mmCIF file of C-alpha atoms in Angstrom:
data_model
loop_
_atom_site.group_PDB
_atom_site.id
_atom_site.type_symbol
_atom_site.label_atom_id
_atom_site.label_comp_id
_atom_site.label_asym_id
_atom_site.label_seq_id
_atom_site.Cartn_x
_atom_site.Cartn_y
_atom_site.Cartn_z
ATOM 1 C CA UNK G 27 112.051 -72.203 218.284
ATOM 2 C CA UNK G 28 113.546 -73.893 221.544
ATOM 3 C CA UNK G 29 116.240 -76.530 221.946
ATOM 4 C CA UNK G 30 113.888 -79.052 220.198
ATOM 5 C CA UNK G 31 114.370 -77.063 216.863
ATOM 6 C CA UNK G 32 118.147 -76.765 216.120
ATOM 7 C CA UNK G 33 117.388 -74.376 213.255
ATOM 8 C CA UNK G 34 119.091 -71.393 214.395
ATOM 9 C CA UNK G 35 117.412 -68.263 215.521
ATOM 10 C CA UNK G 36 117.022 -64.506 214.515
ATOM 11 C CA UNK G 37 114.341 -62.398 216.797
ATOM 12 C CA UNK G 38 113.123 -58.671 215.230
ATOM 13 C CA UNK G 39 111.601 -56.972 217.844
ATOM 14 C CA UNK G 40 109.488 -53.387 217.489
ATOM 15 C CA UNK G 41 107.190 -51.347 218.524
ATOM 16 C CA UNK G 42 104.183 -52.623 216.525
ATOM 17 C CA UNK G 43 103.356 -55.682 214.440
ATOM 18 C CA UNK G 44 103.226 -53.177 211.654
ATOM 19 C CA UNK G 45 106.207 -52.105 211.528
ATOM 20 C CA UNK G 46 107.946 -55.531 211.128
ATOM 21 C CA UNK G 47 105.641 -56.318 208.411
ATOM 22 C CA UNK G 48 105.610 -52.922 206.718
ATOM 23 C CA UNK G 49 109.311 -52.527 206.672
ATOM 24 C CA UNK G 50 110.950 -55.314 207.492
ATOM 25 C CA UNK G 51 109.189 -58.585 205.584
ATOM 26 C CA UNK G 52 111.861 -58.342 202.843
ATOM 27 C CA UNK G 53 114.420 -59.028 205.818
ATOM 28 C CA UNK G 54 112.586 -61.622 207.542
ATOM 29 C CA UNK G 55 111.651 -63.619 203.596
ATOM 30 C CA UNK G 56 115.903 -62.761 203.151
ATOM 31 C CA UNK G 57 116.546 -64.334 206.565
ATOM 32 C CA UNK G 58 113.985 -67.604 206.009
ATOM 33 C CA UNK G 59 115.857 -68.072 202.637
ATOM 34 C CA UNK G 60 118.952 -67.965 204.508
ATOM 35 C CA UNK G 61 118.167 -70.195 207.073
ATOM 36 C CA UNK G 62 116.983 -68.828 210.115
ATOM 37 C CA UNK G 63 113.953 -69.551 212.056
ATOM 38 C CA UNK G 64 112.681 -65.768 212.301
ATOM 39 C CA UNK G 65 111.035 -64.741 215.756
ATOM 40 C CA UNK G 66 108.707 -61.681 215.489
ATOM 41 C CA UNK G 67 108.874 -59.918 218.743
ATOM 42 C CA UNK G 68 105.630 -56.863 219.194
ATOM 43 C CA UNK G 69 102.805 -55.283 220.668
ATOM 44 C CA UNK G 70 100.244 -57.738 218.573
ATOM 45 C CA UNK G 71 98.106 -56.114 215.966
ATOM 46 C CA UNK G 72 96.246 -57.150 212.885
ATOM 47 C CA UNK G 73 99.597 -57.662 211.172
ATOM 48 C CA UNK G 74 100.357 -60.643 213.830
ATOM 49 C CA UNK G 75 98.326 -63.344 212.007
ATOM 50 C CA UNK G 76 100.030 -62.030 208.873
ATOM 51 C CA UNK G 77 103.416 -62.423 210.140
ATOM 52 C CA UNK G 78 102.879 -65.940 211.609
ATOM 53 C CA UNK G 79 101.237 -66.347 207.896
ATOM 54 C CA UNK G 80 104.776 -65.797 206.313
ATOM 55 C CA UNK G 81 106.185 -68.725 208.478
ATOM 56 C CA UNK G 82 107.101 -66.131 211.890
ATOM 57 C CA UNK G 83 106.840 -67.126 215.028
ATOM 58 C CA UNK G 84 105.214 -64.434 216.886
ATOM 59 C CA UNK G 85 105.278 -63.606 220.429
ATOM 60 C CA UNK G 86 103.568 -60.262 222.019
ATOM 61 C CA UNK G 87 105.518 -58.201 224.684
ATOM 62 C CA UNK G 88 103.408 -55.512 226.128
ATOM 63 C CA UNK G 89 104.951 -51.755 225.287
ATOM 64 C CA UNK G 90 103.280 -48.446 226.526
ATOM 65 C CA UNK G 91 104.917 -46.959 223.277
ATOM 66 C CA UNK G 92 103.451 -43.177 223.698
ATOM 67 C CA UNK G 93 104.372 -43.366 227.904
ATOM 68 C CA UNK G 94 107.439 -42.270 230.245
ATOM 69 C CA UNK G 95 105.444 -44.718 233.314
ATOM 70 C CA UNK G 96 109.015 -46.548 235.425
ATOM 71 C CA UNK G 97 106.172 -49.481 236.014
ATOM 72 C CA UNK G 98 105.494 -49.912 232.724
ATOM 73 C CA UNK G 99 109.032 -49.817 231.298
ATOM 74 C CA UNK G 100 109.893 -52.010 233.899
ATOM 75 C CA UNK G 101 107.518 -54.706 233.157
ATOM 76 C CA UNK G 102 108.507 -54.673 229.951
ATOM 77 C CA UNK G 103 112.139 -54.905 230.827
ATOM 78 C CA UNK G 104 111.116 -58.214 232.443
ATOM 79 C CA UNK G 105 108.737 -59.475 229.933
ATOM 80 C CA UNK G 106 111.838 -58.728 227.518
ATOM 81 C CA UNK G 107 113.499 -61.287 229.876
ATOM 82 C CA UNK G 108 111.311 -63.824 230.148
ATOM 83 C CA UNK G 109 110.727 -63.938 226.021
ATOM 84 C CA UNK G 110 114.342 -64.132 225.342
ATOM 85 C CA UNK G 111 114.846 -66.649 227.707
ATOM 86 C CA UNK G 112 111.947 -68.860 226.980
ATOM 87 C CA UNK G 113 113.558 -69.588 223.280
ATOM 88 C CA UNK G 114 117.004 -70.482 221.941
ATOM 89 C CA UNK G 115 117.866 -67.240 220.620
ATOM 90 C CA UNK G 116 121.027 -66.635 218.735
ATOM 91 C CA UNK G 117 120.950 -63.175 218.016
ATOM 92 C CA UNK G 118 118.544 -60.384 218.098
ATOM 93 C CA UNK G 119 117.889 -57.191 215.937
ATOM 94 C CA UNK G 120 115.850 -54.210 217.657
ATOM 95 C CA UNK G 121 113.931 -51.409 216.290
ATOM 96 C CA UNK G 122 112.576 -48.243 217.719
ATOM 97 C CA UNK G 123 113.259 -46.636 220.801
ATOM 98 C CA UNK G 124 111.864 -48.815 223.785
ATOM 99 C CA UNK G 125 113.091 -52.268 222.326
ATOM 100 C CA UNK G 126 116.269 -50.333 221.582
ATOM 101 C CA UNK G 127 116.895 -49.960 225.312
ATOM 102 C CA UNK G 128 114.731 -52.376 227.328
ATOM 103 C CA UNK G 129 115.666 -55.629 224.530
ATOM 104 C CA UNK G 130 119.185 -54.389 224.318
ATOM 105 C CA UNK G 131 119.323 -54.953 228.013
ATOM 106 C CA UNK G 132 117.774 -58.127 228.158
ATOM 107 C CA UNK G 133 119.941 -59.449 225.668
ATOM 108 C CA UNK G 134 122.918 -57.881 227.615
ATOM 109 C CA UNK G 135 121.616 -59.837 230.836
ATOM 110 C CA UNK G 136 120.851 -62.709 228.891
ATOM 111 C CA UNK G 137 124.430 -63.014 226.840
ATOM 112 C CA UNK G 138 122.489 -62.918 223.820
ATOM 113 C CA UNK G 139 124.257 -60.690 221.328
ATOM 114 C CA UNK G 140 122.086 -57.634 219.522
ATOM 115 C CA UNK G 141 122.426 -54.657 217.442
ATOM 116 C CA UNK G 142 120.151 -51.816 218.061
ATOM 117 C CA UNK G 143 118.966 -49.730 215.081
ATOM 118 C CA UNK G 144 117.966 -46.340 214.832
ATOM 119 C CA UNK G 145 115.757 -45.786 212.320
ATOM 120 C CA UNK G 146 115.487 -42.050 213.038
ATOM 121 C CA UNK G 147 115.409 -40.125 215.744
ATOM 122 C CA UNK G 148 111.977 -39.239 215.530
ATOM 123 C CA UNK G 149 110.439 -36.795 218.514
ATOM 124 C CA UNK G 150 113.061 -37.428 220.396
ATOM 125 C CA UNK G 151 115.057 -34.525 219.319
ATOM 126 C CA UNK G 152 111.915 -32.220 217.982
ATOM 127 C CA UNK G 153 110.274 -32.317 221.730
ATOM 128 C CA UNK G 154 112.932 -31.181 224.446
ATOM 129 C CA UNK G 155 111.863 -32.094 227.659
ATOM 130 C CA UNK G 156 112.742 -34.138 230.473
ATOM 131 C CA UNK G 157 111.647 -37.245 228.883
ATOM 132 C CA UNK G 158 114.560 -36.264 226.045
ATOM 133 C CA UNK G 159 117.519 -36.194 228.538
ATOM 134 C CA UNK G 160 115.709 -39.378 230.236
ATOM 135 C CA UNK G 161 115.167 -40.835 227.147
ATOM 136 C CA UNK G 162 119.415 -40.259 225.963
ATOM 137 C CA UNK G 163 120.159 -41.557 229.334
ATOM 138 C CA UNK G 164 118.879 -44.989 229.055
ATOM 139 C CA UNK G 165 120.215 -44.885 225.535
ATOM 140 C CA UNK G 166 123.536 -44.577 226.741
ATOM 141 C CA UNK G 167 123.242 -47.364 229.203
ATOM 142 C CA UNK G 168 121.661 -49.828 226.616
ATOM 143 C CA UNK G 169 123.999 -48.853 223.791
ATOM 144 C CA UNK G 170 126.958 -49.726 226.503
ATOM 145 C CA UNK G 171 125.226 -53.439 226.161
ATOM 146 C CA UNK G 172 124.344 -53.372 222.642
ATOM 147 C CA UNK G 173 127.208 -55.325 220.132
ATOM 148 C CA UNK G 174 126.709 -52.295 217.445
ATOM 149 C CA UNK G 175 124.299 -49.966 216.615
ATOM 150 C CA UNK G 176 123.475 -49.030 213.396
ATOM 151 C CA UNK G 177 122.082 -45.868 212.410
ATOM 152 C CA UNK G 178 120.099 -44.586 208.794
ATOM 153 C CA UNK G 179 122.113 -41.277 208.112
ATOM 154 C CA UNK G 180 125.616 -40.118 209.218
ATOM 155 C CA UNK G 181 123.552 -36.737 210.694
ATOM 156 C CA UNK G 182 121.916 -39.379 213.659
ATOM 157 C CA UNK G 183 125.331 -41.042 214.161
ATOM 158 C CA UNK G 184 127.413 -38.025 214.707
ATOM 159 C CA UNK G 185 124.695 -36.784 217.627
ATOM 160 C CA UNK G 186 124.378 -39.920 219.303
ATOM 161 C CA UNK G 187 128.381 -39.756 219.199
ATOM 162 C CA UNK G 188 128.944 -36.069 220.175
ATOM 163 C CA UNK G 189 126.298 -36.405 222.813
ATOM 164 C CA UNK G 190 127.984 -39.606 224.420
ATOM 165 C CA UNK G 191 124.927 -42.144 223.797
ATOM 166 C CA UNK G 192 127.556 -44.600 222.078
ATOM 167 C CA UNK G 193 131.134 -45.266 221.262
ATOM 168 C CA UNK G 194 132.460 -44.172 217.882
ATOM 169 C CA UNK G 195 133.556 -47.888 217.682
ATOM 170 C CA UNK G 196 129.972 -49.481 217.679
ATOM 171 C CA UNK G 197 128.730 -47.232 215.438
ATOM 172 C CA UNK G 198 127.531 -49.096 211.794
ATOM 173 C CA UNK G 199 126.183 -46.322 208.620
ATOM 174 C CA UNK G 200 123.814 -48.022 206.776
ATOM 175 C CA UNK G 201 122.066 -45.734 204.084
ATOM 176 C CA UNK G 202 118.584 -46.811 204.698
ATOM 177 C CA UNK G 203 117.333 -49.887 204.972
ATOM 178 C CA UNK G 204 116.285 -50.132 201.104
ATOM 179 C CA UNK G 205 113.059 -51.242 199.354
ATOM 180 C CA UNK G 206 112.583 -54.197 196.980
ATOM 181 C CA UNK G 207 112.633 -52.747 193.758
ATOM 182 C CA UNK G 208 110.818 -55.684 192.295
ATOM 183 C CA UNK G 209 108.003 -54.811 194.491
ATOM 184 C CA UNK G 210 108.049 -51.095 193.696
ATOM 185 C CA UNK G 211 108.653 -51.361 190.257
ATOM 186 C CA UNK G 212 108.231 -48.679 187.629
ATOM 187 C CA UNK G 213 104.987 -48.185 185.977
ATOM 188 C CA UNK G 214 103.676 -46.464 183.233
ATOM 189 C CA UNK G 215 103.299 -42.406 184.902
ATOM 190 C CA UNK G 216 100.223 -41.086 184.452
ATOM 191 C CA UNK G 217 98.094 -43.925 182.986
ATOM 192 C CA UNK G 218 96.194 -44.239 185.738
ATOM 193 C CA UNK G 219 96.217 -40.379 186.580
ATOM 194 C CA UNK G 220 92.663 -38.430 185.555
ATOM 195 C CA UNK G 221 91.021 -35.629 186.076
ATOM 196 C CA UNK G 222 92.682 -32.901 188.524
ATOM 197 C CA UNK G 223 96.442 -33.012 189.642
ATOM 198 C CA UNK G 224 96.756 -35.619 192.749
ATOM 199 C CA UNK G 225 98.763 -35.003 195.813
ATOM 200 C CA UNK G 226 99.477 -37.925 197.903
ATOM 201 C CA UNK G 227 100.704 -38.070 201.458
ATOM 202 C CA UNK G 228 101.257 -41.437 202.626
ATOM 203 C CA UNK G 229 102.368 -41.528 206.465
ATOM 204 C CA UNK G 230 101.508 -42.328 210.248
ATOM 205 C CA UNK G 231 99.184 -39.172 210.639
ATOM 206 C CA UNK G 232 100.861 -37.352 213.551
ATOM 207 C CA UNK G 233 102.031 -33.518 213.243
ATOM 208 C CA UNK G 234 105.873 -34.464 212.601
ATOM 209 C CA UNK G 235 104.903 -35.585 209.504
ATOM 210 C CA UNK G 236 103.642 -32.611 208.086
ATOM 211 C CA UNK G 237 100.266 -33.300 207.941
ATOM 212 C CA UNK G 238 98.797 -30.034 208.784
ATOM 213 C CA UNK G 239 101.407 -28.078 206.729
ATOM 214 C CA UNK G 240 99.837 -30.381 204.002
ATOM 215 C CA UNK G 241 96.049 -28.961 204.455
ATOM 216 C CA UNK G 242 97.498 -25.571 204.510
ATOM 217 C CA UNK G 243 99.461 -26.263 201.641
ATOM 218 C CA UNK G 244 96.654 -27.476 199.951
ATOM 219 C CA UNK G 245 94.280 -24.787 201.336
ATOM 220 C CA UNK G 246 97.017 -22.282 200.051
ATOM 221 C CA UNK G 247 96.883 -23.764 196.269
ATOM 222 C CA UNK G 248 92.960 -24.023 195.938
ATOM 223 C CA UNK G 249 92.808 -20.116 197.171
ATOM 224 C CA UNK G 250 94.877 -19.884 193.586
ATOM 225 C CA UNK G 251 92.369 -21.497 191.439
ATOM 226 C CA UNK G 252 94.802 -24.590 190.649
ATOM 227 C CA UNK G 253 92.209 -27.664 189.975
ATOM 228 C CA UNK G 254 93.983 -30.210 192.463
ATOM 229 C CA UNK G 255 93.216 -33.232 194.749
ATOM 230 C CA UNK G 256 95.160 -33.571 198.107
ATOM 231 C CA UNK G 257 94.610 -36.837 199.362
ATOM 232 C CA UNK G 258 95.857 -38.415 202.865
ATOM 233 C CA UNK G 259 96.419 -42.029 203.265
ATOM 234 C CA UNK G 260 97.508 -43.424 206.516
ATOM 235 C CA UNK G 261 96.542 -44.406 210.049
ATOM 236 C CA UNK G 262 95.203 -42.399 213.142
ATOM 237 C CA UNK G 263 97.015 -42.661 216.133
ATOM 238 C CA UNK G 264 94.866 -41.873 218.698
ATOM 239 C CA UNK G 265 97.387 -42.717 221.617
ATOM 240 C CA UNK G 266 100.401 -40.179 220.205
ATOM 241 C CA UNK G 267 99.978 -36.829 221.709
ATOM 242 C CA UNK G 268 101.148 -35.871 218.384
ATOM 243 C CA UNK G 269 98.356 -37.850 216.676
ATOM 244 C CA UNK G 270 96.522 -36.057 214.147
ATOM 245 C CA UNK G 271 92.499 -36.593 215.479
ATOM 246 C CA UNK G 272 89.120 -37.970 213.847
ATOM 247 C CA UNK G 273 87.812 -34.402 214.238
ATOM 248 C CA UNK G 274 90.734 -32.591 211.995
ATOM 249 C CA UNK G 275 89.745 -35.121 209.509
ATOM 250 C CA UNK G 276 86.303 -34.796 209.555
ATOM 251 C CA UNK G 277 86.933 -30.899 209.066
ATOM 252 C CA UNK G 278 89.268 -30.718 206.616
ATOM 253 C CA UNK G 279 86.873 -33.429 204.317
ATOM 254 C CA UNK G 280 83.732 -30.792 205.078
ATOM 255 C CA UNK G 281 86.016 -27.988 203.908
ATOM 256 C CA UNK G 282 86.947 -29.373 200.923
ATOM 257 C CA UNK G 283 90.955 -29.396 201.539
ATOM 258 C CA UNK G 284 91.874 -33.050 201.677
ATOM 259 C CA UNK G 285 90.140 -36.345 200.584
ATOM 260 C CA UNK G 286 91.488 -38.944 203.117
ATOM 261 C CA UNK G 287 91.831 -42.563 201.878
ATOM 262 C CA UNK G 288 91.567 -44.462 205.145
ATOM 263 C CA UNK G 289 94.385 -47.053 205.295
ATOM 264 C CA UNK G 290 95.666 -49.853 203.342
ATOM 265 C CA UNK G 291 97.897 -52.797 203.247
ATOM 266 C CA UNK G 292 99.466 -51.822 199.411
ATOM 267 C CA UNK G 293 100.496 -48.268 198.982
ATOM 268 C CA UNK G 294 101.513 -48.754 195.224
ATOM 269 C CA UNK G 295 97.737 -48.615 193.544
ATOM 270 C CA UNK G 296 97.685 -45.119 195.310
ATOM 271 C CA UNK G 297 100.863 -44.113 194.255
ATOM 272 C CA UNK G 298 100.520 -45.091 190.500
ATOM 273 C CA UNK G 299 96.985 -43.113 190.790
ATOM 274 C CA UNK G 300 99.065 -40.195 192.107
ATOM 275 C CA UNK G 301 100.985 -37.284 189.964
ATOM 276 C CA UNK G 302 102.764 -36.446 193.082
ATOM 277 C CA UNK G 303 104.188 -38.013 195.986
ATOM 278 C CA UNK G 304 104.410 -35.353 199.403
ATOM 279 C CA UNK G 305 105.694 -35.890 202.540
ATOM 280 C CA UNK G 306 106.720 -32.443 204.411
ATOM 281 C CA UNK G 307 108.065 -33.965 207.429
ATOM 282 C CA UNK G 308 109.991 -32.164 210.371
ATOM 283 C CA UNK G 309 110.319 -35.518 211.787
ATOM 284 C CA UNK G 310 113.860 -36.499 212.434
ATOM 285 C CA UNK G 311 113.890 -39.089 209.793
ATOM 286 C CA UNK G 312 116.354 -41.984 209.209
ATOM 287 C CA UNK G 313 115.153 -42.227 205.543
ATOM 288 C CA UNK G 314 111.756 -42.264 205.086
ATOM 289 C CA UNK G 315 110.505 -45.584 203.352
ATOM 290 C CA UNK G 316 107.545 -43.916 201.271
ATOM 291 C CA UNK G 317 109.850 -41.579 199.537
ATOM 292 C CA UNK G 318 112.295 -44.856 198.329
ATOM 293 C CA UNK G 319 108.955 -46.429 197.520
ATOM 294 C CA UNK G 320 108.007 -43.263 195.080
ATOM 295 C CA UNK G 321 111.317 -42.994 193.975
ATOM 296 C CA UNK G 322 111.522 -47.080 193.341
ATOM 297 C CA UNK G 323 108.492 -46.596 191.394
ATOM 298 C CA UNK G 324 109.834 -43.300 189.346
ATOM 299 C CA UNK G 325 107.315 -40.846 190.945
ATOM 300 C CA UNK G 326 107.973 -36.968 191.129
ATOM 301 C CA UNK G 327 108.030 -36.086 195.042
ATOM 302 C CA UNK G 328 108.262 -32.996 197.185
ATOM 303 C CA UNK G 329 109.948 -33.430 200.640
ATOM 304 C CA UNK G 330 110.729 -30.974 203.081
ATOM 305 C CA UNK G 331 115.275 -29.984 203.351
ATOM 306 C CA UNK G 332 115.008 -32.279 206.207
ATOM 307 C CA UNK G 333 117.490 -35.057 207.148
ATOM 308 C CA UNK G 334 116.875 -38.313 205.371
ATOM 309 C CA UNK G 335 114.650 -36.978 202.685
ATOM 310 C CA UNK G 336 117.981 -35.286 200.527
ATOM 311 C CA UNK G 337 118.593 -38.930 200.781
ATOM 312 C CA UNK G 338 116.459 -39.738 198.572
ATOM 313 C CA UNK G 339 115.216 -36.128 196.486
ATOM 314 C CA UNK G 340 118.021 -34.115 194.871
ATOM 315 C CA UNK G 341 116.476 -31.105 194.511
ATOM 316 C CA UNK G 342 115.185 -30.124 190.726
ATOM 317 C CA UNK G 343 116.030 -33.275 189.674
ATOM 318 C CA UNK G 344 114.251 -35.897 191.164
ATOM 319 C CA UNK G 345 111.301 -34.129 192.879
ATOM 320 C CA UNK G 346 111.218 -30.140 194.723
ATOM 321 C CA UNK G 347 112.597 -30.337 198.422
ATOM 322 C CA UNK G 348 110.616 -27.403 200.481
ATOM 323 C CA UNK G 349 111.663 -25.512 203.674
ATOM 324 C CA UNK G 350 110.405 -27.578 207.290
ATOM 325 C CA UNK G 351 107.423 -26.318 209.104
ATOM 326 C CA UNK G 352 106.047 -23.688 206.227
ATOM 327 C CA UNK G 353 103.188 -24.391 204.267
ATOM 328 C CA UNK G 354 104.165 -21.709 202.050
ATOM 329 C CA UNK G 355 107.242 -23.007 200.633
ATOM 330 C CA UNK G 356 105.359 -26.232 199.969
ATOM 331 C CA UNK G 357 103.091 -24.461 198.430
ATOM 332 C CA UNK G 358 105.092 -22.775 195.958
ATOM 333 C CA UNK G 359 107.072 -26.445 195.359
ATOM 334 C CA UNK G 360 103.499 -27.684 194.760
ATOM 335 C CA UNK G 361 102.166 -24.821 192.222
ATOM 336 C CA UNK G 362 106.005 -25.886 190.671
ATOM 337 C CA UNK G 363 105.020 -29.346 189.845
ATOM 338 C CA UNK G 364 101.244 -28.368 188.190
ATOM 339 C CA UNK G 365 103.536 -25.920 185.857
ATOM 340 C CA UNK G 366 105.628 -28.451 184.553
ATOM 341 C CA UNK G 367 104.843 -30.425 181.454
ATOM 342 C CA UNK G 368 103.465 -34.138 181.692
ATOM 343 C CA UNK G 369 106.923 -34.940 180.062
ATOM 344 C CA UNK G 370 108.521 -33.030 182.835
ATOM 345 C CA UNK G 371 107.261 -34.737 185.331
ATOM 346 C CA UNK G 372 107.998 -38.208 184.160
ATOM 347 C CA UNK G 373 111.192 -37.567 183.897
ATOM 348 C CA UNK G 374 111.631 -36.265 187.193
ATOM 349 C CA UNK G 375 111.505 -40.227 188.391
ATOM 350 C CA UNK G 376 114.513 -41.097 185.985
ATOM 351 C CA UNK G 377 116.963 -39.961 188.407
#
């Protein structure tokens, strides 16, 4: 990883550990195979010693992820620095929004050439305040540094361009960043499916994804007598003022609305235990990894008409695609699904 090592070297950098394991190991296994020497760049979490485990180096930066602090940021900005310059990077690939500016500029200072990309635009553009226009501002100075930026879904690109965050000529499309299909294979629907219908939601808890539109949703179909599960499956994030809290949970599981599932490592034994894959985000998605997961694996899913998700659901065909931000709509795409036959439904992940 330093001039010792002439293997040549590739550095990922996000916001969590997580992340780069979560959606980004088929990259790093892709880049090994190729030849690189992969440096894992993140705020350490339990997924560290995993990532080291597949043969990463990884180093921690510190990242206040959730704050708008100038301290902070700027001792990142320099911690950015001093990583990068401790090893013999040869080029760099950033995720998310702080390593998108603070890592582009490092690299900028440092000669080290990067591409920043957006994976979605995320509350950025669903919360307009002053940490928005902040937030574009420092964009538009990284991006200046950046060698390209790549972005999910042409929808992202064009704002970034219109708005002036980056040059039309830097600008790379790449429609999502894919799943192994190997991994999420198709199964055999329904064999694992008993009892009442199952709705899964599989996501970082936090209101942009829908989450409370869910238990209303869910509240909504119950009221109608439909015999149905509505299960949750993802982490709390107590930091995010957006964060979904131990004390909904606990509510909703008293009430009877939603069964959470805690976390997990492998989302496929709860999807093939699912009849339906949900996520009714209002999140501005790039293209939202769960739903290629479901759709790798043949599921029927319901998504909200939101960017990134007609990616991936065409609407009657594939899965129901509801209206953003009302739980009635999902609802109705919900009661939908229950009313079609088993055969139906399994064809609706033969798209």
């Amino acid at each position: 990883m330093n001039a010792i090592n002439e293997t040549p070297t590739i550095a990922l950098v996000a916001n969590t550990a997580w992340s780069l394991y979560n959606f980004r190991l088929g990259l790093i296994k892709a880049l090994q195979k190729a030849g690189w020497q992969v440096l894992a760049i993140a705020p350490a979490d339990e997924y560290a010693d995993i990532l080291a485990g597949y043969g990463c180096h990884f180093e921690h930066i510190s990242l206040d992820n959730y704050g708008s602090s100038p301290v902070k940021d700027l001792k990142s900005l320099f911690e950015f620095i001093k990583i990068y310059r401790q090893y013999k990077i040869d080029f760099i690939f950033h995720y998310t929004i702080k390593p998108n500016i603070y890592g582009s500029l490092a690299a900028a200072y440092l000669n080290i050439p990067s591409i920043a990309v957006v994976t979605g635009l995320g509350q950025l553009f669903t919360h307009l305040s002053w940490k928005t226009y902040l937030a574009r501002a420092l964009y538009a100075i990284a991006f200046r540094k950046a060698h390209q930026v790549w972005f999910l879904n042409e929808s992202d690109a064009s704002i970034f361009s219109q708005l002036g965050i980056v040059s039309e000529s830097k600008i790379n499309y790449l429609p999502s960043e894919g799943v192994n299909t190997r991994h999420f294979q198709q199964y055999a629907y329904g064999l694992l499916t008993n009892g009442s219908f199952k709705f899964l939601l599989a996501a970082r808890l936090i209101a942009e994804k829908g989450v409370r539109d869910f238990v209303e949703a869910a509240r909504l179909v119950r009221k109608k007598g439909y015999q149905a599960e509505f299960q949750l499956l993802g982490f709390l994030e107590p930091d995010n003022p957006s964060g979904i809290t131990h004390q909904e949970i606990r509510q909703w599981e008293a009430e009877g609305a939603i069964r959470y599932l805690g976390t997990t490592k492998d989302v496929r034994p709860y999807l093939e235990k699912a009849d339906c894959l949900v996520l009714p985000t209002y999140y501005r998605e790039g293209v939202p990894r769960i739903l290629m997961e479901g759709a790798s694996m043949q599921m029927p899913l319901i998504a909200t008409d939101n960017v990134g998700c007609r990616q991936v659901i065409e609407d009657g065909v594939n899965g129901f695609l509801c209206r953003r931000k009302d739980p009635v709509s999902l609802a109705r795409c919900m009661e939908n699904m229950m009313m079609l036959s088993f055969e139906e439904r399994a064809r609706f992940g033969l798209l």
